[in-house]
Amino acid sequence: MNKPLNGIKIIDFTHVQAGPACTQLLAWFGADVIKVERPGAGDVTRSQLRDIPDVDALYFTMLNSNKRSLTLDTKKPEGKAVLEKLIKESDVLVENFGPGALDRMGFTWERIQELNPKMILASVKGFSDGHEYEDLKVYENVAQCAGGAASTTGWWKGEESGPMISAAALGDSNTGMHLAIGILTAYIGRQQTGKGQKVAVAMQDAVLNLCRVKMRDQLRLDKLGYLEEYPQYPHESFSDVVPRGGNAGGGGQPGWILKCKGWETDPNAYIYFTVQGHAWPPICDAIGKPEWKTDPLYMTPKARQPHIMDIFATIEDWLKDKTKFDAVNILRKFDIPCAPVFSMKELLNDKSLRASGSIVEVPHKERGSYWTVGSPIKFSDLKPIITGSPLLGENTDEVLAELGYSSAEIAAMHEAKAV
């Protein structure tokens, strides 16, 4: 099978999640990703949240499949020389060090260009260059707060009110996906110009990009003073900032998460139900309220909004003797937008996801086979084969030999603990 990124060599100087998610995606599609790690330690996630003693943690294996591992101590002359050779022969260097770390290592952008004018230097940052917080260290939840996601997620009143973090990796993996797009764009640009360039994605910016509809709402709120698609309208007043909307979609179609049969003991016995405008007559038929189709209080979205929560309560009463799967199987026949709330356990064992390659079984030399997330991107002529993550330094000798080092030179580097 042809892999479109075959022939692209990537130096992966990243760790934890944002950078590794980016380089793993490129590795799935054929790039030769060489993960450069500290001898004896490696990526910190190898040992974080372990489920098997002394075996690479799932945190690491699920973000570093299809890669090769090279251990290298760039503080030693021999290690620095290896990195220089690697830069000369590679296409992309991806890093998510703190500000200035590469420079202190002796590999400024100017030095990298001297070694390889075609090199693409891709960086994950917390905040963009020149930002007043550019020196801050940023992690997942910090990025969600800085990018606007937390301020617009959660409940707007009551004991549980306040900003809320999403479980989805909006700061980390999302930034990695953005960076992958930037790398491929720079690579195509290099084919046209022959020159490399720097590419950077700030975690704040990546989160903000996913929050553009909330920025839209801020602009509308500034103009109108209210947002009629939020559950606060029309009974509550709005401040001058976009409010948190609970389970409302914040879009043109009101939606809410509703209880189904078994919710008392099953924390995920719910469905998401959307009151889409053109689906209103089928909704009325499905839940046994045909009279709502001609009732002036219910006929239009504008008429429904003042008592939308009462409508959801009525639908929830209809759901009380139906499991989430029963409910969706009924509603789908009426073409009503809805979905079960799937747990991680349900997704992990979902036959459809396994059949499509969205959940895949991967072998590992120490932990045995395990299930993990596969490529979310599907192609007609490419089915990425997900392989196990490398053991620490597993490919060191192999990579050094490819760079032209002899067996004696490789042995000497091991002796010097440069690799």
GROMACS .gro file of C-alpha atoms in nm:
model
  419
    1MET     CA    1   0.000   0.000   0.000
    2ASN     CA    2   0.133   0.343  -0.093
    3LYS     CA    3   0.166   0.578   0.201
    4PRO     CA    4   0.163   0.937   0.076
    5LEU     CA    5   0.416   1.062   0.333
    6ASN     CA    6   0.676   0.795   0.255
    7GLY     CA    7   1.017   0.958   0.217
    8ILE     CA    8   0.952   1.240   0.465
    9LYS     CA    9   1.188   1.217   0.763
   10ILE     CA   10   1.080   1.388   1.083
   11ILE     CA   11   1.287   1.454   1.395
   12ASP     CA   12   1.041   1.430   1.682
   13PHE     CA   13   1.171   1.633   1.976
   14THR     CA   14   0.829   1.640   2.141
   15HIS     CA   15   0.695   1.494   2.462
   16VAL     CA   16   0.368   1.441   2.651
   17GLN     CA   17   0.067   1.495   2.420
   18ALA     CA   18   0.038   1.792   2.180
   19GLY     CA   19   0.359   1.729   1.982
   20PRO     CA   20   0.341   1.347   1.990
   21ALA     CA   21  -0.020   1.357   1.865
   22CYS     CA   22   0.098   1.563   1.567
   23THR     CA   23   0.393   1.340   1.477
   24GLN     CA   24   0.198   1.019   1.532
   25LEU     CA   25  -0.061   1.130   1.278
   26LEU     CA   26   0.214   1.195   1.023
   27ALA     CA   27   0.374   0.859   1.104
   28TRP     CA   28   0.042   0.683   1.040
   29PHE     CA   29   0.045   0.824   0.689
   30GLY     CA   30   0.398   0.711   0.611
   31ALA     CA   31   0.645   0.965   0.749
   32ASP     CA   32   0.959   0.825   0.912
   33VAL     CA   33   0.928   0.977   1.258
   34ILE     CA   34   1.239   0.947   1.474
   35LYS     CA   35   1.155   1.025   1.836
   36VAL     CA   36   1.461   1.171   2.007
   37GLU     CA   37   1.464   1.097   2.380
   38ARG     CA   38   1.693   1.133   2.679
   39PRO     CA   39   1.899   0.821   2.748
   40GLY     CA   40   1.769   0.629   3.048
   41ALA     CA   41   1.456   0.840   3.087
   42GLY     CA   42   1.275   0.918   2.764
   43ASP     CA   43   0.939   1.087   2.731
   44VAL     CA   44   0.795   1.142   3.080
   45THR     CA   45   0.471   0.972   2.976
   46ARG     CA   46   0.651   0.637   2.949
   47SER     CA   47   0.623   0.617   3.327
   48GLN     CA   48   0.313   0.826   3.398
   49LEU     CA   49  -0.015   0.656   3.497
   50ARG     CA   50   0.123   0.305   3.449
   51ASP     CA   51  -0.114   0.008   3.459
   52ILE     CA   52   0.167  -0.251   3.435
   53PRO     CA   53   0.485  -0.209   3.647
   54ASP     CA   54   0.802  -0.122   3.454
   55VAL     CA   55   0.622  -0.122   3.117
   56ASP     CA   56   0.559   0.183   2.900
   57ALA     CA   57   0.233   0.344   3.009
   58LEU     CA   58  -0.069   0.362   2.781
   59TYR     CA   59  -0.027   0.740   2.795
   60PHE     CA   60   0.293   0.691   2.593
   61THR     CA   61   0.194   0.399   2.372
   62MET     CA   62  -0.128   0.563   2.253
   63LEU     CA   63   0.057   0.874   2.132
   64ASN     CA   64   0.373   0.727   1.984
   65SER     CA   65   0.279   0.438   1.757
   66ASN     CA   66   0.453   0.395   1.420
   67LYS     CA   67   0.762   0.584   1.539
   68ARG     CA   68   1.127   0.493   1.597
   69SER     CA   69   1.311   0.583   1.919
   70LEU     CA   70   1.662   0.729   1.922
   71THR     CA   71   1.819   0.809   2.257
   72LEU     CA   72   2.055   1.106   2.242
   73ASP     CA   73   2.233   1.330   2.490
   74THR     CA   74   2.272   1.657   2.302
   75LYS     CA   75   2.476   1.805   2.588
   76LYS     CA   76   2.765   1.583   2.485
   77PRO     CA   77   2.970   1.662   2.173
   78GLU     CA   78   2.903   1.319   2.024
   79GLY     CA   79   2.528   1.361   2.073
   80LYS     CA   80   2.531   1.709   1.926
   81ALA     CA   81   2.717   1.580   1.621
   82VAL     CA   82   2.454   1.309   1.569
   83LEU     CA   83   2.177   1.567   1.582
   84GLU     CA   84   2.361   1.784   1.328
   85LYS     CA   85   2.382   1.488   1.090
   86LEU     CA   86   2.018   1.407   1.148
   87ILE     CA   87   1.912   1.764   1.073
   88LYS     CA   88   2.106   1.759   0.747
   89GLU     CA   89   1.918   1.448   0.633
   90SER     CA   90   1.568   1.528   0.762
   91ASP     CA   91   1.276   1.733   0.638
   92VAL     CA   92   1.104   1.843   0.956
   93LEU     CA   93   1.201   1.901   1.320
   94VAL     CA   94   0.906   1.916   1.560
   95GLU     CA   95   0.954   2.045   1.916
   96ASN     CA   96   0.750   2.152   2.215
   97PHE     CA   97   1.028   2.260   2.449
   98GLY     CA   98   0.995   2.566   2.666
   99PRO     CA   99   1.088   2.902   2.510
  100GLY     CA  100   1.457   2.922   2.417
  101ALA     CA  101   1.541   2.557   2.488
  102LEU     CA  102   1.656   2.482   2.133
  103ASP     CA  103   1.868   2.795   2.129
  104ARG     CA  104   2.037   2.694   2.454
  105MET     CA  105   2.103   2.354   2.300
  106GLY     CA  106   2.299   2.532   2.027
  107PHE     CA  107   2.036   2.487   1.757
  108THR     CA  108   1.901   2.830   1.681
  109TRP     CA  109   1.687   2.875   1.371
  110GLU     CA  110   1.987   3.032   1.201
  111ARG     CA  111   2.205   2.731   1.285
  112ILE     CA  112   1.939   2.488   1.164
  113GLN     CA  113   1.916   2.679   0.835
  114GLU     CA  114   2.293   2.658   0.796
  115LEU     CA  115   2.277   2.283   0.837
  116ASN     CA  116   1.971   2.238   0.616
  117PRO     CA  117   1.809   2.530   0.431
  118LYS     CA  118   1.513   2.306   0.348
  119MET     CA  119   1.437   2.221   0.708
  120ILE     CA  120   1.087   2.290   0.842
  121LEU     CA  121   1.097   2.375   1.212
  122ALA     CA  122   0.758   2.313   1.369
  123SER     CA  123   0.682   2.423   1.725
  124VAL     CA  124   0.403   2.385   1.978
  125LYS     CA  125   0.381   2.692   2.198
  126GLY     CA  126   0.160   2.795   2.486
  127PHE     CA  127   0.105   3.148   2.360
  128SER     CA  128   0.211   3.303   2.031
  129ASP     CA  129   0.537   3.495   1.994
  130GLY     CA  130   0.507   3.845   2.132
  131HIS     CA  131   0.214   3.761   2.358
  132GLU     CA  132   0.244   3.907   2.706
  133TYR     CA  133   0.225   3.552   2.848
  134GLU     CA  134   0.466   3.391   2.601
  135ASP     CA  135   0.696   3.285   2.886
  136LEU     CA  136   0.423   3.089   3.070
  137LYS     CA  137   0.429   2.710   3.078
  138VAL     CA  138   0.102   2.579   2.937
  139TYR     CA  139  -0.076   2.246   2.979
  140GLU     CA  140  -0.411   2.114   2.861
  141ASN     CA  141  -0.642   2.281   3.110
  142VAL     CA  142  -0.443   2.603   3.109
  143ALA     CA  143  -0.491   2.622   2.732
  144GLN     CA  144  -0.865   2.559   2.763
  145CYS     CA  145  -0.891   2.852   3.002
  146ALA     CA  146  -0.667   3.079   2.796
  147GLY     CA  147  -0.846   2.997   2.470
  148GLY     CA  148  -1.201   3.067   2.585
  149ALA     CA  149  -1.335   2.712   2.610
  150ALA     CA  150  -1.366   2.700   2.990
  151SER     CA  151  -1.546   3.034   3.022
  152THR     CA  152  -1.821   2.915   2.786
  153THR     CA  153  -1.858   2.560   2.924
  154GLY     CA  154  -2.060   2.454   3.228
  155TRP     CA  155  -2.357   2.585   3.424
  156TRP     CA  156  -2.441   2.951   3.456
  157LYS     CA  157  -2.609   2.941   3.799
  158GLY     CA  158  -2.643   2.726   4.107
  159GLU     CA  159  -2.385   2.548   4.319
  160GLU     CA  160  -2.219   2.391   4.014
  161SER     CA  161  -2.186   2.716   3.822
  162GLY     CA  162  -1.850   2.842   3.705
  163PRO     CA  163  -1.609   2.773   3.420
  164MET     CA  164  -1.558   2.407   3.334
  165ILE     CA  165  -1.287   2.210   3.157
  166SER     CA  166  -1.376   1.970   2.876
  167ALA     CA  167  -1.248   1.611   2.892
  168ALA     CA  168  -1.161   1.636   2.522
  169ALA     CA  169  -0.798   1.739   2.464
  170LEU     CA  170  -0.877   2.077   2.315
  171GLY     CA  171  -0.542   2.215   2.425
  172ASP     CA  172  -0.311   1.924   2.349
  173SER     CA  173  -0.425   1.689   2.073
  174ASN     CA  174  -0.617   1.968   1.902
  175THR     CA  175  -0.300   2.178   1.884
  176GLY     CA  176  -0.115   1.878   1.745
  177MET     CA  177  -0.370   1.838   1.466
  178HIS     CA  178  -0.338   2.206   1.377
  179LEU     CA  179   0.041   2.173   1.370
  180ALA     CA  180   0.021   1.870   1.139
  181ILE     CA  181  -0.175   2.082   0.892
  182GLY     CA  182   0.089   2.355   0.922
  183ILE     CA  183   0.373   2.109   0.861
  184LEU     CA  184   0.213   1.965   0.549
  185THR     CA  185   0.138   2.315   0.420
  186ALA     CA  186   0.501   2.418   0.472
  187TYR     CA  187   0.617   2.098   0.303
  188ILE     CA  188   0.404   2.167  -0.004
  189GLY     CA  189   0.533   2.525   0.002
  190ARG     CA  190   0.890   2.395   0.007
  191GLN     CA  191   0.820   2.196  -0.308
  192GLN     CA  192   0.740   2.528  -0.474
  193THR     CA  193   1.018   2.744  -0.326
  194GLY     CA  194   1.288   2.498  -0.223
  195LYS     CA  195   1.306   2.666   0.117
  196GLY     CA  196   1.208   2.555   0.463
  197GLN     CA  197   1.038   2.775   0.717
  198LYS     CA  198   0.926   2.794   1.077
  199VAL     CA  199   0.575   2.679   1.165
  200ALA     CA  200   0.420   2.733   1.506
  201VAL     CA  201   0.084   2.674   1.669
  202ALA     CA  202   0.005   2.826   2.006
  203MET     CA  203  -0.223   2.619   2.227
  204GLN     CA  204  -0.426   2.928   2.310
  205ASP     CA  205  -0.483   2.991   1.939
  206ALA     CA  206  -0.579   2.630   1.864
  207VAL     CA  207  -0.842   2.632   2.140
  208LEU     CA  208  -0.969   2.971   2.025
  209ASN     CA  209  -1.004   2.838   1.671
  210LEU     CA  210  -1.244   2.573   1.801
  211CYS     CA  211  -1.434   2.840   1.993
  212ARG     CA  212  -1.506   3.060   1.694
  213VAL     CA  213  -1.883   3.017   1.731
  214LYS     CA  214  -1.853   3.155   2.083
  215MET     CA  215  -1.657   3.451   1.945
  216ARG     CA  216  -1.943   3.489   1.697
  217ASP     CA  217  -2.182   3.498   1.991
  218GLN     CA  218  -1.973   3.763   2.169
  219LEU     CA  219  -1.998   3.989   1.864
  220ARG     CA  220  -2.373   3.930   1.845
  221LEU     CA  221  -2.412   3.993   2.217
  222ASP     CA  222  -2.223   4.320   2.184
  223LYS     CA  223  -2.470   4.425   1.917
  224LEU     CA  224  -2.797   4.287   2.056
  225GLY     CA  225  -2.753   4.257   2.433
  226TYR     CA  226  -2.905   3.907   2.437
  227LEU     CA  227  -2.869   3.566   2.269
  228GLU     CA  228  -3.204   3.408   2.202
  229GLU     CA  229  -3.069   3.055   2.138
  230TYR     CA  230  -2.926   3.027   2.491
  231PRO     CA  231  -3.145   2.881   2.770
  232GLN     CA  232  -3.126   3.210   2.963
  233TYR     CA  233  -3.348   3.374   2.700
  234PRO     CA  234  -3.604   3.521   2.752
  235HIS     CA  235  -3.645   3.477   3.129
  236GLU     CA  236  -3.302   3.589   3.250
  237SER     CA  237  -3.083   3.889   3.184
  238PHE     CA  238  -2.748   3.872   3.005
  239SER     CA  239  -2.421   4.029   3.114
  240ASP     CA  240  -2.177   4.164   2.858
  241VAL     CA  241  -1.994   3.829   2.808
  242VAL     CA  242  -2.103   3.507   2.640
  243PRO     CA  243  -2.270   3.297   2.910
  244ARG     CA  244  -2.229   2.931   2.990
  245GLY     CA  245  -2.518   2.737   2.847
  246GLY     CA  246  -2.519   2.402   3.025
  247ASN     CA  247  -2.605   2.136   2.768
  248ALA     CA  248  -2.740   2.381   2.513
  249GLY     CA  249  -2.563   2.371   2.180
  250GLY     CA  250  -2.545   2.748   2.153
  251GLY     CA  251  -2.640   2.718   1.788
  252GLY     CA  252  -2.954   2.771   1.586
  253GLN     CA  253  -3.103   2.437   1.697
  254PRO     CA  254  -3.189   2.404   2.068
  255GLY     CA  255  -3.059   2.082   2.223
  256TRP     CA  256  -3.026   1.920   2.564
  257ILE     CA  257  -2.904   1.599   2.729
  258LEU     CA  258  -3.203   1.404   2.857
  259LYS     CA  259  -3.240   1.115   3.102
  260CYS     CA  260  -3.338   0.771   2.978
  261LYS     CA  261  -3.440   0.451   3.153
  262GLY     CA  262  -3.177   0.344   3.405
  263TRP     CA  263  -3.018   0.684   3.466
  264GLU     CA  264  -3.037   0.631   3.842
  265THR     CA  265  -2.768   0.362   3.827
  266ASP     CA  266  -2.604   0.422   3.488
  267PRO     CA  267  -2.423   0.759   3.470
  268ASN     CA  268  -2.446   0.752   3.089
  269ALA     CA  269  -2.811   0.653   3.039
  270TYR     CA  270  -2.884   0.971   2.846
  271ILE     CA  271  -2.933   1.093   2.492
  272TYR     CA  272  -2.865   1.428   2.329
  273PHE     CA  273  -3.183   1.553   2.168
  274THR     CA  274  -3.198   1.839   1.919
  275VAL     CA  275  -3.514   2.035   1.842
  276GLN     CA  276  -3.433   2.108   1.480
  277GLY     CA  277  -3.678   2.343   1.313
  278HIS     CA  278  -3.774   2.133   1.012
  279ALA     CA  279  -3.796   1.821   1.233
  280TRP     CA  280  -4.061   1.970   1.463
  281PRO     CA  281  -4.363   1.788   1.313
  282PRO     CA  282  -4.186   1.449   1.328
  283ILE     CA  283  -4.079   1.524   1.688
  284CYS     CA  284  -4.441   1.588   1.783
  285ASP     CA  285  -4.546   1.260   1.620
  286ALA     CA  286  -4.263   1.063   1.778
  287ILE     CA  287  -4.334   1.172   2.136
  288GLY     CA  288  -4.712   1.151   2.105
  289LYS     CA  289  -4.787   1.524   2.096
  290PRO     CA  290  -4.943   1.575   1.751
  291GLU     CA  291  -5.142   1.873   1.882
  292TRP     CA  292  -4.818   2.071   1.920
  293LYS     CA  293  -4.784   2.086   1.541
  294THR     CA  294  -5.068   2.336   1.512
  295ASP     CA  295  -5.049   2.501   1.855
  296PRO     CA  296  -4.936   2.867   1.818
  297LEU     CA  297  -4.727   2.828   2.136
  298TYR     CA  298  -4.519   2.555   1.971
  299MET     CA  299  -4.538   2.599   1.593
  300THR     CA  300  -4.225   2.814   1.542
  301PRO     CA  301  -3.877   2.822   1.698
  302LYS     CA  302  -3.946   3.173   1.829
  303ALA     CA  303  -4.269   3.059   1.993
  304ARG     CA  304  -4.101   2.753   2.150
  305GLN     CA  305  -3.799   2.929   2.298
  306PRO     CA  306  -3.970   3.081   2.605
  307HIS     CA  307  -4.068   2.733   2.725
  308ILE     CA  308  -3.799   2.519   2.562
  309MET     CA  309  -3.701   2.365   2.896
  310ASP     CA  310  -4.063   2.257   2.953
  311ILE     CA  311  -4.054   2.094   2.609
  312PHE     CA  312  -3.739   1.906   2.704
  313ALA     CA  313  -3.904   1.799   3.031
  314THR     CA  314  -4.197   1.655   2.833
  315ILE     CA  315  -3.960   1.468   2.602
  316GLU     CA  316  -3.769   1.339   2.905
  317ASP     CA  317  -4.095   1.207   3.052
  318TRP     CA  318  -4.151   1.021   2.722
  319LEU     CA  319  -3.801   0.873   2.756
  320LYS     CA  320  -3.841   0.739   3.112
  321ASP     CA  321  -3.935   0.385   3.006
  322LYS     CA  322  -3.688   0.366   2.717
  323THR     CA  323  -3.317   0.290   2.721
  324LYS     CA  324  -3.096   0.531   2.531
  325PHE     CA  325  -3.066   0.278   2.251
  326ASP     CA  326  -3.442   0.217   2.238
  327ALA     CA  327  -3.500   0.590   2.220
  328VAL     CA  328  -3.252   0.654   1.941
  329ASN     CA  329  -3.385   0.361   1.739
  330ILE     CA  330  -3.733   0.515   1.757
  331LEU     CA  331  -3.624   0.872   1.688
  332ARG     CA  332  -3.394   0.786   1.398
  333LYS     CA  333  -3.701   0.661   1.206
  334PHE     CA  334  -3.837   1.015   1.228
  335ASP     CA  335  -3.503   1.165   1.113
  336ILE     CA  336  -3.464   1.348   1.444
  337PRO     CA  337  -3.105   1.452   1.529
  338CYS     CA  338  -3.002   1.265   1.845
  339ALA     CA  339  -2.740   1.027   1.979
  340PRO     CA  340  -2.678   0.809   2.285
  341VAL     CA  341  -2.426   0.935   2.536
  342PHE     CA  342  -2.156   0.672   2.487
  343SER     CA  343  -1.919   0.585   2.770
  344MET     CA  344  -1.552   0.519   2.705
  345LYS     CA  345  -1.617   0.150   2.774
  346GLU     CA  346  -1.892   0.140   2.514
  347LEU     CA  347  -1.675   0.315   2.256
  348LEU     CA  348  -1.381   0.087   2.327
  349ASN     CA  349  -1.596  -0.216   2.252
  350ASP     CA  350  -1.799  -0.067   1.968
  351LYS     CA  351  -1.807  -0.312   1.674
  352SER     CA  352  -1.857  -0.037   1.416
  353LEU     CA  353  -1.558   0.163   1.541
  354ARG     CA  354  -1.341  -0.148   1.538
  355ALA     CA  355  -1.456  -0.237   1.187
  356SER     CA  356  -1.379   0.112   1.056
  357GLY     CA  357  -1.033   0.128   1.216
  358SER     CA  358  -1.128   0.408   1.455
  359ILE     CA  359  -1.047   0.165   1.738
  360VAL     CA  360  -0.762  -0.076   1.662
  361GLU     CA  361  -0.572  -0.356   1.833
  362VAL     CA  362  -0.198  -0.296   1.841
  363PRO     CA  363   0.085  -0.529   1.942
  364HIS     CA  364   0.350  -0.419   2.190
  365LYS     CA  365   0.674  -0.597   2.271
  366GLU     CA  366   0.628  -0.576   2.649
  367ARG     CA  367   0.264  -0.518   2.732
  368GLY     CA  368   0.120  -0.747   2.464
  369SER     CA  369  -0.164  -0.637   2.240
  370TYR     CA  370  -0.393  -0.355   2.348
  371TRP     CA  371  -0.672  -0.148   2.198
  372THR     CA  372  -0.619   0.214   2.107
  373VAL     CA  373  -0.753   0.495   1.893
  374GLY     CA  374  -0.683   0.462   1.521
  375SER     CA  375  -0.687   0.721   1.245
  376PRO     CA  376  -0.998   0.941   1.249
  377ILE     CA  377  -0.923   1.035   0.887
  378LYS     CA  378  -1.046   0.785   0.629
  379PHE     CA  379  -0.923   0.746   0.271
  380SER     CA  380  -1.046   0.547  -0.026
  381ASP     CA  381  -0.699   0.417  -0.115
  382LEU     CA  382  -0.517   0.424   0.218
  383LYS     CA  383  -0.580   0.230   0.536
  384PRO     CA  384  -0.317   0.326   0.793
  385ILE     CA  385  -0.163   0.029   0.972
  386ILE     CA  386  -0.111   0.119   1.337
  387THR     CA  387   0.203  -0.040   1.484
  388GLY     CA  388   0.328  -0.049   1.842
  389SER     CA  389   0.522   0.234   2.000
  390PRO     CA  390   0.899   0.186   2.023
  391LEU     CA  391   1.078   0.088   2.339
  392LEU     CA  392   1.316   0.351   2.472
  393GLY     CA  393   1.616   0.369   2.240
  394GLU     CA  394   1.499   0.065   2.046
  395ASN     CA  395   1.611   0.208   1.711
  396THR     CA  396   1.921   0.398   1.820
  397ASP     CA  397   2.178   0.173   1.652
  398GLU     CA  398   1.962   0.143   1.341
  399VAL     CA  399   1.930   0.521   1.300
  400LEU     CA  400   2.302   0.578   1.368
  401ALA     CA  401   2.395   0.319   1.104
  402GLU     CA  402   2.165   0.495   0.854
  403LEU     CA  403   2.354   0.818   0.929
  404GLY     CA  404   2.679   0.646   0.831
  405TYR     CA  405   2.826   0.559   1.169
  406SER     CA  406   3.029   0.239   1.188
  407SER     CA  407   2.974  -0.034   1.446
  408ALA     CA  408   3.286   0.080   1.633
  409GLU     CA  409   3.169   0.443   1.638
  410ILE     CA  410   2.828   0.337   1.763
  411ALA     CA  411   2.984   0.128   2.037
  412ALA     CA  412   3.203   0.422   2.138
  413MET     CA  413   2.897   0.650   2.166
  414HIS     CA  414   2.728   0.398   2.389
  415GLU     CA  415   3.042   0.382   2.600
  416ALA     CA  416   3.043   0.762   2.629
  417LYS     CA  417   2.670   0.753   2.717
  418ALA     CA  418   2.601   1.000   2.439
  419VAL     CA  419   2.321   0.773   2.314
   0.00000   0.00000   0.00000
